Tab-separated table of C-alpha atoms in Angstrom:
chain	number	residue	atom	x	y	z
B	93	UNK	CA	2.250	-4.071	14.266
B	94	UNK	CA	-0.216	-6.590	15.700
B	95	UNK	CA	2.170	-7.232	18.597
B	96	UNK	CA	2.570	-3.502	19.216
B	97	UNK	CA	-1.214	-3.098	19.288
B	98	UNK	CA	-1.557	-5.988	21.716
B	99	UNK	CA	-3.578	-8.189	19.327
B	100	UNK	CA	-3.059	-11.943	19.621
B	101	UNK	CA	-4.711	-12.788	16.305
B	102	UNK	CA	-5.372	-10.479	13.378
B	103	UNK	CA	-7.183	-11.348	10.168
B	104	UNK	CA	-9.530	-10.062	7.489
B	105	UNK	CA	-12.179	-8.786	9.908
B	106	UNK	CA	-11.531	-5.694	12.069
B	107	UNK	CA	-10.316	-6.596	15.570
B	108	UNK	CA	-10.920	-4.162	18.423
B	109	UNK	CA	-7.792	-2.668	20.005
B	110	UNK	CA	-8.267	-1.621	23.620
B	111	UNK	CA	-6.378	1.293	25.112
B	112	UNK	CA	-6.604	4.558	27.090
B	113	UNK	CA	-8.141	6.704	24.341
B	114	UNK	CA	-11.571	8.083	23.483
B	115	UNK	CA	-13.600	6.302	20.829
B	116	UNK	CA	-12.647	2.943	19.339
B	117	UNK	CA	-9.689	1.614	17.364
B	118	UNK	CA	-9.755	-1.471	15.148
B	119	UNK	CA	-7.115	-3.196	13.028
B	120	UNK	CA	-7.053	-5.898	10.369
B	121	UNK	CA	-4.613	-7.652	8.049
B	122	UNK	CA	-5.813	-8.244	4.502
B	123	UNK	CA	-6.792	-11.781	3.554
B	124	UNK	CA	-6.710	-11.577	-0.244
B	125	UNK	CA	-8.394	-14.915	-0.819
B	126	UNK	CA	-11.167	-14.263	1.702
B	127	UNK	CA	-11.931	-10.827	0.229
B	128	UNK	CA	-11.969	-12.272	-3.295
B	129	UNK	CA	-14.357	-15.026	-2.157
B	130	UNK	CA	-16.702	-12.428	-0.652
B	131	UNK	CA	-16.779	-10.486	-3.930
B	132	UNK	CA	-17.539	-13.597	-5.954
B	133	UNK	CA	-20.393	-14.515	-3.608
B	134	UNK	CA	-21.761	-10.964	-3.815
B	135	UNK	CA	-21.848	-10.693	-7.621
B	136	UNK	CA	-22.626	-14.281	-8.607
B	137	UNK	CA	-26.027	-14.659	-10.218
B	138	UNK	CA	-26.796	-17.730	-8.118
B	139	UNK	CA	-25.269	-19.899	-5.374
B	140	UNK	CA	-24.489	-22.484	-8.054
B	141	UNK	CA	-22.465	-19.963	-10.105
B	142	UNK	CA	-20.574	-18.874	-6.990
B	143	UNK	CA	-19.769	-22.491	-6.110
B	144	UNK	CA	-18.487	-23.223	-9.640
B	145	UNK	CA	-16.059	-20.316	-9.392
B	146	UNK	CA	-14.986	-20.829	-5.775
B	147	UNK	CA	-14.225	-24.522	-6.366
B	148	UNK	CA	-12.382	-23.929	-9.658
B	149	UNK	CA	-8.675	-24.803	-9.371
B	150	UNK	CA	-7.595	-21.877	-11.559
B	151	UNK	CA	-9.514	-19.471	-9.318
B	152	UNK	CA	-8.091	-20.992	-6.140
B	153	UNK	CA	-4.568	-20.432	-7.503
B	154	UNK	CA	-4.999	-16.819	-8.620
B	155	UNK	CA	-7.075	-15.737	-5.604
B	156	UNK	CA	-4.169	-15.851	-3.182
B	157	UNK	CA	-0.992	-16.207	-5.210
B	158	UNK	CA	-0.780	-13.428	-7.798
B	159	UNK	CA	0.147	-9.816	-7.019
B	160	UNK	CA	-2.614	-8.296	-9.176
B	161	UNK	CA	-5.513	-9.724	-7.144
B	162	UNK	CA	-3.706	-8.811	-3.913
B	163	UNK	CA	-3.441	-5.143	-4.885
B	164	UNK	CA	-7.036	-4.946	-6.078
B	165	UNK	CA	-8.425	-6.766	-3.031
B	166	UNK	CA	-6.591	-4.304	-0.778
B	167	UNK	CA	-8.331	-1.379	-2.488
B	168	UNK	CA	-11.637	-3.293	-2.439
B	169	UNK	CA	-11.308	-3.879	1.316
B	170	UNK	CA	-10.617	-0.174	1.796
B	171	UNK	CA	-13.788	0.678	-0.120
B	172	UNK	CA	-15.804	-1.789	1.953
B	173	UNK	CA	-14.593	-0.187	5.196
B	174	UNK	CA	-14.987	3.384	3.924
B	175	UNK	CA	-18.605	2.847	2.886
B	176	UNK	CA	-19.604	0.935	6.023
B	177	UNK	CA	-19.970	4.166	8.058
B	178	UNK	CA	-18.457	2.303	11.012
B	179	UNK	CA	-15.164	4.211	10.990
B	180	UNK	CA	-13.981	7.804	10.837
B	181	UNK	CA	-10.358	7.876	9.629
B	182	UNK	CA	-9.071	4.713	7.965
B	183	UNK	CA	-5.299	4.254	7.713
B	184	UNK	CA	-3.828	1.966	5.047
B	185	UNK	CA	-0.223	0.908	5.543
B	186	UNK	CA	0.970	0.141	2.015
B	187	UNK	CA	4.018	-1.935	1.030
B	188	UNK	CA	7.093	-0.287	-0.550
B	189	UNK	CA	6.559	2.243	-3.330
B	190	UNK	CA	6.307	-0.088	-6.334
B	191	UNK	CA	3.598	-2.172	-4.636
B	192	UNK	CA	1.823	0.967	-3.443
B	193	UNK	CA	1.592	2.155	-7.048
B	194	UNK	CA	0.096	-1.214	-8.011
B	195	UNK	CA	-2.452	-0.651	-5.237
B	196	UNK	CA	-3.472	2.658	-6.819
B	197	UNK	CA	-3.586	1.297	-10.374
B	198	UNK	CA	-5.362	-1.988	-9.586
B	199	UNK	CA	-9.022	-0.832	-9.839
B	200	UNK	CA	-8.420	0.802	-13.224
B	201	UNK	CA	-6.543	-2.237	-14.529
B	202	UNK	CA	-9.394	-4.520	-13.519
B	203	UNK	CA	-12.007	-2.308	-15.195
B	204	UNK	CA	-9.941	-2.139	-18.401
B	205	UNK	CA	-9.466	-5.901	-18.424
B	206	UNK	CA	-13.218	-6.468	-18.074
B	207	UNK	CA	-13.739	-4.222	-21.118
B	208	UNK	CA	-11.079	-6.035	-23.167
B	209	UNK	CA	-12.062	-8.174	-26.158
B	210	UNK	CA	-10.002	-11.101	-24.848
B	211	UNK	CA	-12.055	-11.145	-21.649
B	212	UNK	CA	-15.310	-11.124	-23.616
B	213	UNK	CA	-14.091	-14.090	-25.654
B	214	UNK	CA	-13.010	-16.042	-22.576
B	215	UNK	CA	-16.290	-15.457	-20.751
B	216	UNK	CA	-18.454	-16.490	-23.701
B	217	UNK	CA	-20.566	-19.642	-23.200
B	218	UNK	CA	-18.601	-22.780	-24.038
B	219	UNK	CA	-20.078	-23.329	-27.501
B	220	UNK	CA	-19.761	-19.645	-28.335
B	221	UNK	CA	-16.187	-19.772	-27.167
B	222	UNK	CA	-15.322	-22.386	-29.759
B	223	UNK	CA	-16.802	-20.192	-32.483
B	224	UNK	CA	-15.217	-16.987	-31.202
B	225	UNK	CA	-11.654	-18.163	-30.782
B	226	UNK	CA	-9.984	-18.200	-34.152
B	227	UNK	CA	-7.566	-20.823	-35.375
B	228	UNK	CA	-4.510	-18.804	-34.378
B	229	UNK	CA	-5.793	-18.490	-30.809
B	230	UNK	CA	-6.565	-22.200	-30.649
B	231	UNK	CA	-3.036	-22.965	-31.825
B	232	UNK	CA	-1.675	-20.643	-29.140
B	233	UNK	CA	-3.772	-22.333	-26.422
B	234	UNK	CA	-2.581	-25.762	-27.536
B	235	UNK	CA	1.035	-24.555	-27.389
B	236	UNK	CA	0.551	-23.127	-23.906
B	237	UNK	CA	-1.176	-26.331	-22.856
B	238	UNK	CA	1.914	-28.339	-23.804
B	239	UNK	CA	3.981	-26.182	-21.426
B	240	UNK	CA	1.668	-25.731	-18.418
B	241	UNK	CA	-0.567	-28.746	-18.958
B	242	UNK	CA	-3.913	-29.172	-20.633
B	243	UNK	CA	-5.731	-29.271	-17.280
B	244	UNK	CA	-4.512	-25.772	-16.432
B	245	UNK	CA	-5.889	-24.400	-19.700
B	246	UNK	CA	-9.163	-26.273	-19.197
B	247	UNK	CA	-9.491	-24.908	-15.646
B	248	UNK	CA	-8.804	-21.366	-16.860
B	249	UNK	CA	-11.413	-21.591	-19.627
B	250	UNK	CA	-13.941	-23.098	-17.195
B	251	UNK	CA	-13.259	-20.281	-14.739
B	252	UNK	CA	-13.855	-17.524	-17.283
B	253	UNK	CA	-16.941	-19.278	-18.609
B	254	UNK	CA	-18.365	-19.491	-15.073
B	255	UNK	CA	-17.578	-15.804	-14.578
B	256	UNK	CA	-20.010	-14.818	-17.336
B	257	UNK	CA	-22.499	-12.138	-16.291
B	258	UNK	CA	-20.558	-11.003	-13.213
B	259	UNK	CA	-18.360	-8.501	-14.992
B	260	UNK	CA	-20.721	-5.528	-14.679
B	261	UNK	CA	-20.827	-5.848	-10.909
B	262	UNK	CA	-17.042	-6.112	-10.670
B	263	UNK	CA	-16.532	-3.300	-13.168
B	264	UNK	CA	-18.872	-0.829	-11.459
B	265	UNK	CA	-17.314	-1.654	-8.104
B	266	UNK	CA	-13.810	-1.115	-9.520
B	267	UNK	CA	-14.832	2.331	-10.794
B	268	UNK	CA	-16.199	3.247	-7.356
B	269	UNK	CA	-12.974	2.090	-5.705
B	270	UNK	CA	-10.952	4.092	-8.238
B	271	UNK	CA	-12.935	7.248	-7.444
B	272	UNK	CA	-12.453	6.730	-3.707
B	273	UNK	CA	-8.665	6.653	-4.099
B	274	UNK	CA	-8.608	10.078	-5.792
B	275	UNK	CA	-11.388	11.698	-3.723
B	276	UNK	CA	-10.705	14.804	-1.625
B	277	UNK	CA	-11.520	12.750	1.463
B	278	UNK	CA	-8.515	10.510	0.755
B	279	UNK	CA	-5.132	11.819	1.913
B	280	UNK	CA	-1.744	10.434	0.929
B	281	UNK	CA	0.978	10.573	3.577
B	282	UNK	CA	4.567	9.804	2.637
B	283	UNK	CA	6.838	8.255	5.257
B	284	UNK	CA	10.583	8.399	4.665
B	285	UNK	CA	13.730	8.137	6.706
B	286	UNK	CA	16.441	10.748	6.020
B	287	UNK	CA	18.572	8.518	3.790
B	288	UNK	CA	19.322	9.024	0.131
B	289	UNK	CA	17.665	5.786	-1.033
B	290	UNK	CA	14.391	6.226	0.865
B	291	UNK	CA	14.150	9.912	-0.055
B	292	UNK	CA	14.667	9.031	-3.730
B	293	UNK	CA	11.901	6.432	-3.511
B	294	UNK	CA	9.543	8.868	-1.764
B	295	UNK	CA	10.236	11.549	-4.389
B	296	UNK	CA	9.485	9.034	-7.148
B	297	UNK	CA	6.178	8.129	-5.503
B	298	UNK	CA	5.250	11.807	-5.097
B	299	UNK	CA	5.992	12.327	-8.786
B	300	UNK	CA	3.772	9.414	-9.804
B	301	UNK	CA	0.966	10.779	-7.642
B	302	UNK	CA	1.390	14.196	-9.266
B	303	UNK	CA	0.965	12.583	-12.702
B	304	UNK	CA	-2.527	11.601	-11.535
B	305	UNK	CA	-3.205	15.076	-10.066
B	306	UNK	CA	-2.942	13.703	-6.522
B	307	UNK	CA	-1.229	15.838	-3.895
B	308	UNK	CA	0.790	14.497	-0.996
B	309	UNK	CA	-1.020	15.796	2.069
B	310	UNK	CA	1.762	15.174	4.614
B	311	UNK	CA	5.371	14.029	4.876
B	312	UNK	CA	6.561	12.110	7.933
B	313	UNK	CA	10.339	11.994	8.301
B	314	UNK	CA	11.138	9.123	10.622
B	315	UNK	CA	14.244	8.647	12.794
B	316	UNK	CA	15.787	12.020	12.061
B	317	UNK	CA	18.589	13.551	14.158
B	318	UNK	CA	17.803	16.949	15.707
B	319	UNK	CA	19.580	20.171	14.809
B	320	UNK	CA	21.623	21.588	17.679
B	321	UNK	CA	22.276	25.323	17.827
B	322	UNK	CA	23.167	27.369	14.769
B	323	UNK	CA	26.604	25.885	14.110
B	324	UNK	CA	27.512	24.667	10.643
B	325	UNK	CA	29.277	21.294	10.323
B	326	UNK	CA	32.540	23.122	9.578
B	327	UNK	CA	32.209	25.294	12.697
B	328	UNK	CA	31.350	22.308	14.871
B	329	UNK	CA	34.316	20.363	13.477
B	330	UNK	CA	36.638	23.305	14.132
B	331	UNK	CA	35.467	23.491	17.758
B	332	UNK	CA	35.973	19.736	18.197
B	333	UNK	CA	39.551	20.018	16.963
B	334	UNK	CA	40.191	23.042	19.166
B	335	UNK	CA	39.031	21.250	22.306
B	336	UNK	CA	40.554	17.870	21.463
B	337	UNK	CA	42.532	16.479	24.378
B	338	UNK	CA	40.737	18.630	26.941
B	339	UNK	CA	38.093	17.639	29.490
B	340	UNK	CA	35.395	18.778	27.061
B	341	UNK	CA	36.978	17.165	24.010
B	342	UNK	CA	34.673	14.129	23.814
B	343	UNK	CA	31.546	16.284	24.175
B	344	UNK	CA	32.633	18.636	21.391
B	345	UNK	CA	33.467	15.632	19.188
B	346	UNK	CA	30.006	14.142	19.793
B	347	UNK	CA	28.415	17.521	19.026
B	348	UNK	CA	30.369	17.856	15.772
B	349	UNK	CA	29.308	14.367	14.677
B	350	UNK	CA	25.656	15.122	15.491
B	351	UNK	CA	25.711	18.440	13.606
B	352	UNK	CA	27.311	16.759	10.577
B	353	UNK	CA	24.754	13.928	10.513
B	354	UNK	CA	21.779	16.274	10.987
B	355	UNK	CA	23.035	18.578	8.231
B	356	UNK	CA	23.514	15.667	5.807
B	357	UNK	CA	20.022	14.344	6.548
B	358	UNK	CA	18.411	17.700	5.792
B	359	UNK	CA	20.409	17.970	2.588
B	360	UNK	CA	18.997	14.585	1.514
B	361	UNK	CA	15.465	15.799	2.294
B	362	UNK	CA	15.689	19.150	0.507
B	363	UNK	CA	14.736	17.872	-3.004
B	364	UNK	CA	11.730	16.058	-1.521
B	365	UNK	CA	10.614	19.213	0.304
B	366	UNK	CA	10.754	21.148	-2.971
B	367	UNK	CA	8.629	18.535	-4.748
B	368	UNK	CA	5.824	18.553	-2.140
B	369	UNK	CA	5.848	22.163	-0.983
B	370	UNK	CA	2.226	22.180	0.197
B	371	UNK	CA	2.485	19.115	2.420
B	372	UNK	CA	2.439	19.187	6.205
B	373	UNK	CA	5.872	18.231	7.539
B	374	UNK	CA	6.258	16.081	10.633
B	375	UNK	CA	9.656	15.055	11.978
B	376	UNK	CA	9.924	12.049	14.287
B	377	UNK	CA	13.311	11.967	16.039
B	378	UNK	CA	15.504	8.964	16.609
B	379	UNK	CA	13.788	7.433	19.646
B	380	UNK	CA	15.810	5.797	22.444
B	381	UNK	CA	13.537	2.714	22.362
B	382	UNK	CA	12.079	0.349	19.788
B	383	UNK	CA	8.377	0.829	19.055
B	384	UNK	CA	6.956	-2.511	20.169
B	385	UNK	CA	3.900	-1.869	22.360
B	386	UNK	CA	1.109	0.644	23.031
B	387	UNK	CA	3.289	2.689	25.381
B	388	UNK	CA	5.988	3.284	22.779
B	389	UNK	CA	3.335	3.815	20.086
B	390	UNK	CA	1.958	6.610	22.262
B	391	UNK	CA	5.447	8.122	22.441
B	392	UNK	CA	5.617	8.006	18.644
B	393	UNK	CA	2.157	9.552	18.411
B	394	UNK	CA	3.217	12.517	20.540
B	395	UNK	CA	5.670	13.493	17.797
B	396	UNK	CA	3.241	12.769	14.964
B	397	UNK	CA	0.443	14.951	16.259
B	398	UNK	CA	2.244	17.792	18.031
B	399	UNK	CA	5.427	18.425	16.038
B	400	UNK	CA	4.008	19.495	12.684
B	401	UNK	CA	4.979	22.343	10.362
């Protein structure tokens, strides 16, 4: 996408994209570790507390390596941009469905974890921690230490101890992020190609959204073959056989193949249409070129913003 937008370098801060359009367009690619660092610096009670956390080896490992922080930091970055008043629409390109669901659940998971008794024990001051952790827990920690190493356990305990007092800031922020994701101002757009596997995945995602009372606002069907005339696949096939061996035989064969493919694609899409009946439908045809620069992006945009139902 960065290449298509003509951006040489893209990172955690919005980069301006220049082009022949009114207003401004910016793009960024999430830097999980950088966003996490910014949050720690914001909610730390002092520069010393922030430094203890940022230099902790356990923190440095989880900040950029685990999927949970990645999903939450993506939603946190969205909240930061949405509340900056610097942008009108903000578009988030999520990973495949399973990761997108993690993105939606991440703020709530973080808030629940910060309310959990285990978290309160881990963030207790060091001497209180010794009193709070019972013998069974200490035995468990020793067992884990034998597997992953005592230093790892020590780093983890030091991290949670240094985190003490920051939970309210993180928790309130997580609740605000969670509310943003379900607000009326947030629209969910499904993008699917007309194949059985991608349609099944899109239908699953729509169902999970519905469980949270979230409607799909629009459905974009990408790389779909157009319908030609009112012929059924059987009628088109009959015509192809009738004209086989004639000067028009190859054209009728190509037409029959196109009608058959287009009909099959719409049959795949029918269950998805029934599930999201109120959504705006936009069909993007199979383009003759790859979308790789601003010119071809504009061609794609012509279908996105003019061919809606």
